[in-house]
PDB file of C-alpha atoms in Angstrom:
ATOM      1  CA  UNK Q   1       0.000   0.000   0.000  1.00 84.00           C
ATOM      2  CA  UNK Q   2       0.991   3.288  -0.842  1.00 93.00           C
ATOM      3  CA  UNK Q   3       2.538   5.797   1.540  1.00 95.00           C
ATOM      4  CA  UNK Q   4       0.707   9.281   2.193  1.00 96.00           C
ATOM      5  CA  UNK Q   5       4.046  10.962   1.244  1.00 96.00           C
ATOM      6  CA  UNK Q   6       3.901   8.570  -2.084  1.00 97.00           C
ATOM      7  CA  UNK Q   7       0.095   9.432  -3.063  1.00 97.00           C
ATOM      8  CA  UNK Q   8       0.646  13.645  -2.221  1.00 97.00           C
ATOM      9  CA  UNK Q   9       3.549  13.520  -4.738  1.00 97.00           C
ATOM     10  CA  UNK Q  10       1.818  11.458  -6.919  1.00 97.00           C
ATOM     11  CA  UNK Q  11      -1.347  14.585  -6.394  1.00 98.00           C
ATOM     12  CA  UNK Q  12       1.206  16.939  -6.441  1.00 97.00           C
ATOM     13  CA  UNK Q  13       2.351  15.663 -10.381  1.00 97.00           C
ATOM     14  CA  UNK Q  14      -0.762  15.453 -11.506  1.00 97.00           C
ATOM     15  CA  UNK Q  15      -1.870  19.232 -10.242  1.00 97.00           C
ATOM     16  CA  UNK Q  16       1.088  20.453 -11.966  1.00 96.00           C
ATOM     17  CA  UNK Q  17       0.413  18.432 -15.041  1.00 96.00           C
ATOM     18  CA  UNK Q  18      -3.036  20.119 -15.010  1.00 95.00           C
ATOM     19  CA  UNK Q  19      -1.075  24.137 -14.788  1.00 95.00           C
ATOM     20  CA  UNK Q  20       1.623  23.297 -17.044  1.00 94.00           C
ATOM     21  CA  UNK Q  21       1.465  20.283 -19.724  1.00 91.00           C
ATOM     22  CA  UNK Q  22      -0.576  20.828 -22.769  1.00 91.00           C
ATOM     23  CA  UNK Q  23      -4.222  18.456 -22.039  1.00 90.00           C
ATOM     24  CA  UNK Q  24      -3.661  17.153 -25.732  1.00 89.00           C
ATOM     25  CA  UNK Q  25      -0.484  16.220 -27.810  1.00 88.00           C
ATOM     26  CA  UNK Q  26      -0.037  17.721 -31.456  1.00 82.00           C
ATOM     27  CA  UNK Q  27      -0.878  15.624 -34.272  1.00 85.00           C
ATOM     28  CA  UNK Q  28       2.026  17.852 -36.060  1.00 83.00           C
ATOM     29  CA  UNK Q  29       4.186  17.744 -33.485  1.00 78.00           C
ATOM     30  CA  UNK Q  30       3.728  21.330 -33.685  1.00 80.00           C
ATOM     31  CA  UNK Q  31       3.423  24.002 -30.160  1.00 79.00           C
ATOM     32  CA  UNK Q  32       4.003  27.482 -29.271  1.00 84.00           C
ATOM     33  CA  UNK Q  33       6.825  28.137 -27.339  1.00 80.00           C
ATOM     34  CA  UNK Q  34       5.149  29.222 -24.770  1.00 85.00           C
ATOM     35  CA  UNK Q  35       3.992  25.916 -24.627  1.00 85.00           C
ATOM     36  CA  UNK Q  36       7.392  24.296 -24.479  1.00 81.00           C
ATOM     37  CA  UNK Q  37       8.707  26.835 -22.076  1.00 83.00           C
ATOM     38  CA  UNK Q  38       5.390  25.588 -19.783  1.00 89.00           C
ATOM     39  CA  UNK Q  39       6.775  22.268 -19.512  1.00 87.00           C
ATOM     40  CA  UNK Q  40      10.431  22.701 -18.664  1.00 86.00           C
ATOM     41  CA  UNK Q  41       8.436  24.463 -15.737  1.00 88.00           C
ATOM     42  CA  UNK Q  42       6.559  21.436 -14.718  1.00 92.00           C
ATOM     43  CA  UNK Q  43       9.885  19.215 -14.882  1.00 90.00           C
ATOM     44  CA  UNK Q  44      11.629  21.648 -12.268  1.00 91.00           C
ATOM     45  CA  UNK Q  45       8.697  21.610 -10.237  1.00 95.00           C
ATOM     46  CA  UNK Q  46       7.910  18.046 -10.812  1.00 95.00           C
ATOM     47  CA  UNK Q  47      11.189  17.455 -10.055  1.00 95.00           C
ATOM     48  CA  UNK Q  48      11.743  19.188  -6.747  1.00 95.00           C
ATOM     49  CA  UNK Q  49       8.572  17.598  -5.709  1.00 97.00           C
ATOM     50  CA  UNK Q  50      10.114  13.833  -6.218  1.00 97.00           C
ATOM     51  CA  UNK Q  51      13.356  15.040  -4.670  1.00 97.00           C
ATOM     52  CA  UNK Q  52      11.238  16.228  -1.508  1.00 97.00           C
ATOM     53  CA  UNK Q  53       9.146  13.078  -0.959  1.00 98.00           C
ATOM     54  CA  UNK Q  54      12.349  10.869  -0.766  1.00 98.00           C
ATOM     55  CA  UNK Q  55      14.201  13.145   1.460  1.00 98.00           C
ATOM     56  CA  UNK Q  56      11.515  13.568   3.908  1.00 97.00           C
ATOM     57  CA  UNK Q  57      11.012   9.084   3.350  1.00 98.00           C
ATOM     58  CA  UNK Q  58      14.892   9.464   4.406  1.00 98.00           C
ATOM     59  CA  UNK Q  59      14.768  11.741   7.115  1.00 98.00           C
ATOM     60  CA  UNK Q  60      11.611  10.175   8.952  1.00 98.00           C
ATOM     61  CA  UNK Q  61      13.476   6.638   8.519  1.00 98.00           C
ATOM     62  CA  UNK Q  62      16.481   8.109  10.430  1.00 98.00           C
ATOM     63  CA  UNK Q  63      14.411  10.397  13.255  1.00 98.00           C
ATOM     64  CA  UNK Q  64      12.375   7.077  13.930  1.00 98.00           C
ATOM     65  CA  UNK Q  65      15.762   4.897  14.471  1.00 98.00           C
ATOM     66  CA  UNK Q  66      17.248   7.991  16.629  1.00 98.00           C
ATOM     67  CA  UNK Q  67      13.948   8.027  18.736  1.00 98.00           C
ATOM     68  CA  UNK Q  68      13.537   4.483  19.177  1.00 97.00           C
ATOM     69  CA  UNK Q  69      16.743   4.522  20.311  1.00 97.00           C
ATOM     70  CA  UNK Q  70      16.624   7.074  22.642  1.00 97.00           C
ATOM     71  CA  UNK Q  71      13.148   5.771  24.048  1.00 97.00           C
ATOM     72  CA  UNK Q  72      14.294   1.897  24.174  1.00 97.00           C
ATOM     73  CA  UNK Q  73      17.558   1.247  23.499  1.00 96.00           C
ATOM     74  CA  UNK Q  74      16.355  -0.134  20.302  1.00 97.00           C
ATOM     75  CA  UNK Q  75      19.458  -0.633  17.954  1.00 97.00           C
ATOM     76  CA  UNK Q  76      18.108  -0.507  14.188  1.00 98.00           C
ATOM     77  CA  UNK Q  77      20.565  -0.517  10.830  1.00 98.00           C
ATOM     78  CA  UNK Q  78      19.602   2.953   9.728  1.00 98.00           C
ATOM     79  CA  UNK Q  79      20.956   3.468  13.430  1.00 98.00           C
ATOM     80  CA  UNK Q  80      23.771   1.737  12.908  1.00 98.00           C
ATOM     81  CA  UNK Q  81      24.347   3.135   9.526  1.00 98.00           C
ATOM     82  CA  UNK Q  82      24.005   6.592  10.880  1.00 97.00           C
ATOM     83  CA  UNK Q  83      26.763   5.899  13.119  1.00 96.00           C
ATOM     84  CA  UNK Q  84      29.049   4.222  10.660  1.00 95.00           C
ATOM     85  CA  UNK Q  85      28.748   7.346   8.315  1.00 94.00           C
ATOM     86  CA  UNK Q  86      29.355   9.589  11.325  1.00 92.00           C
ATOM     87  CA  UNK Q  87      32.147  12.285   9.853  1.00 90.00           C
ATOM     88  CA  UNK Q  88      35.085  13.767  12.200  1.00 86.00           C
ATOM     89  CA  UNK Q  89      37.551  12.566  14.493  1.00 80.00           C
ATOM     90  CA  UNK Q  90      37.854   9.931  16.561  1.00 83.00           C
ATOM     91  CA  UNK Q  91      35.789   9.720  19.686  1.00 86.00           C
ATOM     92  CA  UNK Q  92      37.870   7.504  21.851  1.00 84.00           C
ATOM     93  CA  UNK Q  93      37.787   6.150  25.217  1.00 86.00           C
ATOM     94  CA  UNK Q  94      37.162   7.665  28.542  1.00 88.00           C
ATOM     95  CA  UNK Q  95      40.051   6.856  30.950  1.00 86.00           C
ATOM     96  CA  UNK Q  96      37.752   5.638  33.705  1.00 86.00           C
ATOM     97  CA  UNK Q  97      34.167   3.775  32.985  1.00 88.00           C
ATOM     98  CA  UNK Q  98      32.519   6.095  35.643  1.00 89.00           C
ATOM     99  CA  UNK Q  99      33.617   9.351  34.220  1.00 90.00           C
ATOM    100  CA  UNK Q 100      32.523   9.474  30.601  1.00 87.00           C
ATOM    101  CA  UNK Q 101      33.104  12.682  29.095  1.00 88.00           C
ATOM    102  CA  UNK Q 102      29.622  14.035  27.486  1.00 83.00           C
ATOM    103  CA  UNK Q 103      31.154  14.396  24.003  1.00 88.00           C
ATOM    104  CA  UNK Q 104      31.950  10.291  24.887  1.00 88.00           C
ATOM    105  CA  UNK Q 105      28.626   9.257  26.016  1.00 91.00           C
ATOM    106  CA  UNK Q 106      26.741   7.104  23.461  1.00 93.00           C
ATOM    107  CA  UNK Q 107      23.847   9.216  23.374  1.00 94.00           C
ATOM    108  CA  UNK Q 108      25.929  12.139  22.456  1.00 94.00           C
ATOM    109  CA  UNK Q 109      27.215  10.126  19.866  1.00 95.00           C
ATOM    110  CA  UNK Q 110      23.895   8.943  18.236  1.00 96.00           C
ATOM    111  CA  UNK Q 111      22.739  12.384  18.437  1.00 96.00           C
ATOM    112  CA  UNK Q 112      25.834  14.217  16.409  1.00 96.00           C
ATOM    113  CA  UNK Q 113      25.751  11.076  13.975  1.00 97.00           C
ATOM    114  CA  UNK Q 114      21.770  11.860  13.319  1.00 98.00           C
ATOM    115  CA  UNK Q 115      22.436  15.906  12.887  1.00 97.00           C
ATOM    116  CA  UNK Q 116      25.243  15.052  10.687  1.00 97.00           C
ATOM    117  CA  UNK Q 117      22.673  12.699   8.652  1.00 97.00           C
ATOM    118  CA  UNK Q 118      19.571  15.558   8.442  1.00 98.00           C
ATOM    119  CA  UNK Q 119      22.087  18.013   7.637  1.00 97.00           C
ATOM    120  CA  UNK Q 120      23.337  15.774   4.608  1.00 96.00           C
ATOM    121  CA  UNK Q 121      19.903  15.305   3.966  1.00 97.00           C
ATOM    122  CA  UNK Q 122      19.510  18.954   3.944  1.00 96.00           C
ATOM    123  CA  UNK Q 123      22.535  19.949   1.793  1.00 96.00           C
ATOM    124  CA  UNK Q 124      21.231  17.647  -0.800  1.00 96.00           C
ATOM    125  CA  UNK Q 125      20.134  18.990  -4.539  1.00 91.00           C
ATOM    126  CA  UNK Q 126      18.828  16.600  -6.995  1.00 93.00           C
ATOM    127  CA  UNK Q 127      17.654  13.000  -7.583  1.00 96.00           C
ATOM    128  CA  UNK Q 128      21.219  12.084  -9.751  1.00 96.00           C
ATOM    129  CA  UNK Q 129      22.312   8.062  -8.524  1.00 96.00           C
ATOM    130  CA  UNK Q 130      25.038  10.348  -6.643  1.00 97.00           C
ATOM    131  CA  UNK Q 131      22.504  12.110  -4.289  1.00 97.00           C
ATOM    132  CA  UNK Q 132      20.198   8.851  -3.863  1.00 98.00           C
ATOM    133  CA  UNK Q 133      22.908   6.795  -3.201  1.00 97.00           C
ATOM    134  CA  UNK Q 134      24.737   9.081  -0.584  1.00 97.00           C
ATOM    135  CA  UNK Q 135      20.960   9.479   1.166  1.00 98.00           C
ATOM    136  CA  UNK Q 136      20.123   5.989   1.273  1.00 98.00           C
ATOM    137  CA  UNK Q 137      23.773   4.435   2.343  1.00 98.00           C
ATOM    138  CA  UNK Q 138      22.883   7.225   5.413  1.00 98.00           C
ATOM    139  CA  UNK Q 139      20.319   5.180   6.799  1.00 98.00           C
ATOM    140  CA  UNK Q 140      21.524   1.660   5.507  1.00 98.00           C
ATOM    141  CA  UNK Q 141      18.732   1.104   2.736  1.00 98.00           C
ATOM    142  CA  UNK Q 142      19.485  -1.390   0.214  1.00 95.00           C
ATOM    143  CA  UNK Q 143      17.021  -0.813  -2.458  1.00 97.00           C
ATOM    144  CA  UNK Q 144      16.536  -4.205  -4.732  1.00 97.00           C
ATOM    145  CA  UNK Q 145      17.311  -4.883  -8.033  1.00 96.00           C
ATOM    146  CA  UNK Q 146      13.411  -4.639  -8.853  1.00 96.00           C
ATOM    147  CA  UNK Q 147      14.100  -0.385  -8.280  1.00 97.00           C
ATOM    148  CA  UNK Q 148      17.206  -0.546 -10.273  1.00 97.00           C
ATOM    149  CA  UNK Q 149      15.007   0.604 -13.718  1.00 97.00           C
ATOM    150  CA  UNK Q 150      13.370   3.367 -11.892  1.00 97.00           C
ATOM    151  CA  UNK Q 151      16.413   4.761 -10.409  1.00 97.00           C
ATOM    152  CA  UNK Q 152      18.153   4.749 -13.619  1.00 97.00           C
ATOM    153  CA  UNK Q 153      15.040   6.689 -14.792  1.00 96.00           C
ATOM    154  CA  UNK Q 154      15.354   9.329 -12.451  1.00 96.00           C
ATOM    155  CA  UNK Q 155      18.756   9.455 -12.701  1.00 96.00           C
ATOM    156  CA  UNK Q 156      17.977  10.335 -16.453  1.00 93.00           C
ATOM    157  CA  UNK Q 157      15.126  12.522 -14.774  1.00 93.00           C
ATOM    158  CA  UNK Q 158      17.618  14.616 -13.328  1.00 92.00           C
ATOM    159  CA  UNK Q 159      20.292  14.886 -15.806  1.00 88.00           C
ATOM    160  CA  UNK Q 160      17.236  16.498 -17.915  1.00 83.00           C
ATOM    161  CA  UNK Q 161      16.015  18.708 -15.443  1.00 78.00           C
ATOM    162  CA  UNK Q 162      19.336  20.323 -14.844  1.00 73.00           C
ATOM    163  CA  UNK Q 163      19.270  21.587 -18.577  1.00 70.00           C
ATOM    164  CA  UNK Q 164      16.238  22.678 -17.864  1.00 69.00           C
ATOM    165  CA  UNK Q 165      16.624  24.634 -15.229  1.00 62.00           C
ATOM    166  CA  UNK Q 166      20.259  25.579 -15.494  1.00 60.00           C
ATOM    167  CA  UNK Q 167      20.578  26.320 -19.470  1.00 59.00           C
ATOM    168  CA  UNK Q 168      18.492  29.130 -21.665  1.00 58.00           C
ATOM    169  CA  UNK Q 169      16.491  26.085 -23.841  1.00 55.00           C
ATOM    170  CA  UNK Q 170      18.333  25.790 -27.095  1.00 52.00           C
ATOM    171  CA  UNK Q 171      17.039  25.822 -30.928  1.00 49.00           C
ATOM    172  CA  UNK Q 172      17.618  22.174 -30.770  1.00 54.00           C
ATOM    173  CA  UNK Q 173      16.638  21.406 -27.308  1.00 54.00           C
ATOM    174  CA  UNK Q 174      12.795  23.460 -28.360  1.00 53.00           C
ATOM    175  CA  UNK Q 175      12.589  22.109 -31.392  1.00 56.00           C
ATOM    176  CA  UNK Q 176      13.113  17.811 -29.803  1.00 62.00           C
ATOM    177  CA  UNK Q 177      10.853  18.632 -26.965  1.00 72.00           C
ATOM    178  CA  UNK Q 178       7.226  17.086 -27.336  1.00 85.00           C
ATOM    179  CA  UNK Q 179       5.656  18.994 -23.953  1.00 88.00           C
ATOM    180  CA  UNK Q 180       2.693  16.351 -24.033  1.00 92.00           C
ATOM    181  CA  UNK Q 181       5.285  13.346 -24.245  1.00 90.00           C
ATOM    182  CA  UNK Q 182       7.346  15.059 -21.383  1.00 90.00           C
ATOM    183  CA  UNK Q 183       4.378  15.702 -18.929  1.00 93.00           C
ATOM    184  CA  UNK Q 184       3.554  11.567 -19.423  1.00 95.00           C
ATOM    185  CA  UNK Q 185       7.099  10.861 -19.271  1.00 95.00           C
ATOM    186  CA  UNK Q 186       7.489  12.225 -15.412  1.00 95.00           C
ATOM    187  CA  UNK Q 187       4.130  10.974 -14.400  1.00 97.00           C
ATOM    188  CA  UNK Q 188       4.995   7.293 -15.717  1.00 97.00           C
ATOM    189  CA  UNK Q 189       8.156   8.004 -13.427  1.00 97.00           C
ATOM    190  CA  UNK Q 190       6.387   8.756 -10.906  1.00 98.00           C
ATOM    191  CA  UNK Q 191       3.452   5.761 -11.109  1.00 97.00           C
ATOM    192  CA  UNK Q 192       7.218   3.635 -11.258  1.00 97.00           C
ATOM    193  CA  UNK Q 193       8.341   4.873  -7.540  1.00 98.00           C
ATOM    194  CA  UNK Q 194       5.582   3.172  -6.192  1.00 98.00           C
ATOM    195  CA  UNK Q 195       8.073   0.151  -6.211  1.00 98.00           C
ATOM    196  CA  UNK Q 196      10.712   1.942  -4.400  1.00 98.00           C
ATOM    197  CA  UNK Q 197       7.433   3.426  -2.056  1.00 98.00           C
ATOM    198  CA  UNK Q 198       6.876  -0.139  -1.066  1.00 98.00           C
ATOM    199  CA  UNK Q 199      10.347  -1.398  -0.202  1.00 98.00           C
ATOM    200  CA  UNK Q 200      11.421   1.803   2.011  1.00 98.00           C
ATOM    201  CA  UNK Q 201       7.580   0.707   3.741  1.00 97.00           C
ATOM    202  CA  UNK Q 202       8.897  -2.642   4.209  1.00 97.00           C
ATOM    203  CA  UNK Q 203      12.437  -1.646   5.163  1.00 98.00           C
ATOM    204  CA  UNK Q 204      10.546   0.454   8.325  1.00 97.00           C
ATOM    205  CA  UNK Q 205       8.588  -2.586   9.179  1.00 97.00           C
ATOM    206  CA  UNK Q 206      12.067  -5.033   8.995  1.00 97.00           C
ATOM    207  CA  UNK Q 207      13.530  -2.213  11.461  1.00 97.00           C
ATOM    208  CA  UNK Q 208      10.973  -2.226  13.585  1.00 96.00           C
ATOM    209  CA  UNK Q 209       9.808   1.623  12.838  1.00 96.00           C
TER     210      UNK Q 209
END
C-alpha cells in the first residue's frame, strides 16, 4: 500500500500536469513556445517535488531509528548506519568507565551522527544516482534490483532537469521537446516509484519503525 508521502507527490504531479502540460499532444508535433517553455516548468517543479518526498522518506526513517533509540535502546541498521557514516575525528575512550566525558557518552554520539545525517539530507540537490545513493547508504537502505530501472530513470530525470533549469532552452533542445510526451514521461516516473514506495515501507517494518 501506498505511503501518504507517495500518493501527495503522486497529487502533487498530476496538479502540476493540469497548470503546465498541454491536455492534448499535437498531431504535427507542432506548439508554441510558450507551450514548451510551460513544460520545462513542470519538470523543475515536478522534479523538486520527487526530490522532496524521498528526502523527507529518508529523514523520517532516520528520526524514527534515533527516537527508538533514545526511548528503548532499540538498535536498528539505519541506526547503525548513521553511526558508521558519522564524519570527524575519533571519539575515543574515557580513561575511567565512571567518568565518561559528554562528548563520549553514546547518546551524544547517536545524536551528532543523526544531525550530521539531516544536515546531509539537507545539503542535498537533486535526484542524480550520486545524491540517492549518498541518502540511502545514510540510513543503511538497500534498495533491490526490482528499483534498479526506476532509479536509472530518475537518474535520467535529473540529468534532464538540470538543462532545464540551469541552461536558456536551445534551438535544438525546443525544437526535440514534445511537452505532451514530457508531462507523461514524469508521471509514468512517478506511477514507477511506487516500487521503491513499497520497499522503504517494508524496510521500516524489517527495522521495527
Amino acid at each position: 500500500m501506498a505511503s501518504v508521502r507517495y500518493l501527495a507527490m503522486r497529487d502533487r504531479g498530476l496538479k502540476l500536469k493540469k497548470l503546465f502540460a498541454p491536455k492534448e499532444q499535437s498531431i504535427s508535433g507542432v506548439y508554441r513556445t510558450d507551450t514548451k517553455e510551460k513544460i520545462y516548468s513542470f519538470a523543475v517543479l515536478a522534479h523538486a517535488t520527487i526530490e522532496e518526498y524521498i528526502e523527507n522518506e529518508v529523514l523520517l526513517i532516520a528520526k524514527t531509528a534515533r527516537d527508538k533509540f533514545n526511548a528503548s535502546g532499540h538498535v536498528s541498521v539505519p541506526l547503525l548506519a548513521m553511526l558508521c557514516r558519522r564524519e570527524g575525528s575519533e571519539i575515543g575512550f574515557s580513561d575511567d568507565v565512571f567518568s565518561i566525558s559528554g562528548q563520549k557518552q553514546l547518546a551524544t554520539v547517536v545524536s551528532t551522527s543523526f544531525i550530521q545525517c539531516e544536515s546531509r539530507i539537507g545539503k542535498n540537490h537533486g535526484v542524480r544516482k550520486p545524491n540517492v545513493a549518498k541518502m540511502f547508504m545514510s540510513i543503511g537502505f538497500p534498495p533491490s534490483g526490482a528499483c534498479e530501472a526506476v532509479l536509472s530513470s530518475l537518474d535520467a530525470f535529473g540529468h534532464k532537469r538540470g538543462e532545464y533549469a540551469h541552461k536558456s532552452p536551445t534551438a535544438t533542445l525546443l525544437q526535440e521537446t514534445d511537452p505532451y510526451t514530457e508531462a507523461q514521461e514524469t508521471l509514468r516516473l512517478i506511477d514507477e516509484l511506487e516500487v521503491l514506495d513499497d520497499e522503504l515501507s517494508e524496510f521500516k517494518l524489517l527495522q521495527g519503525l
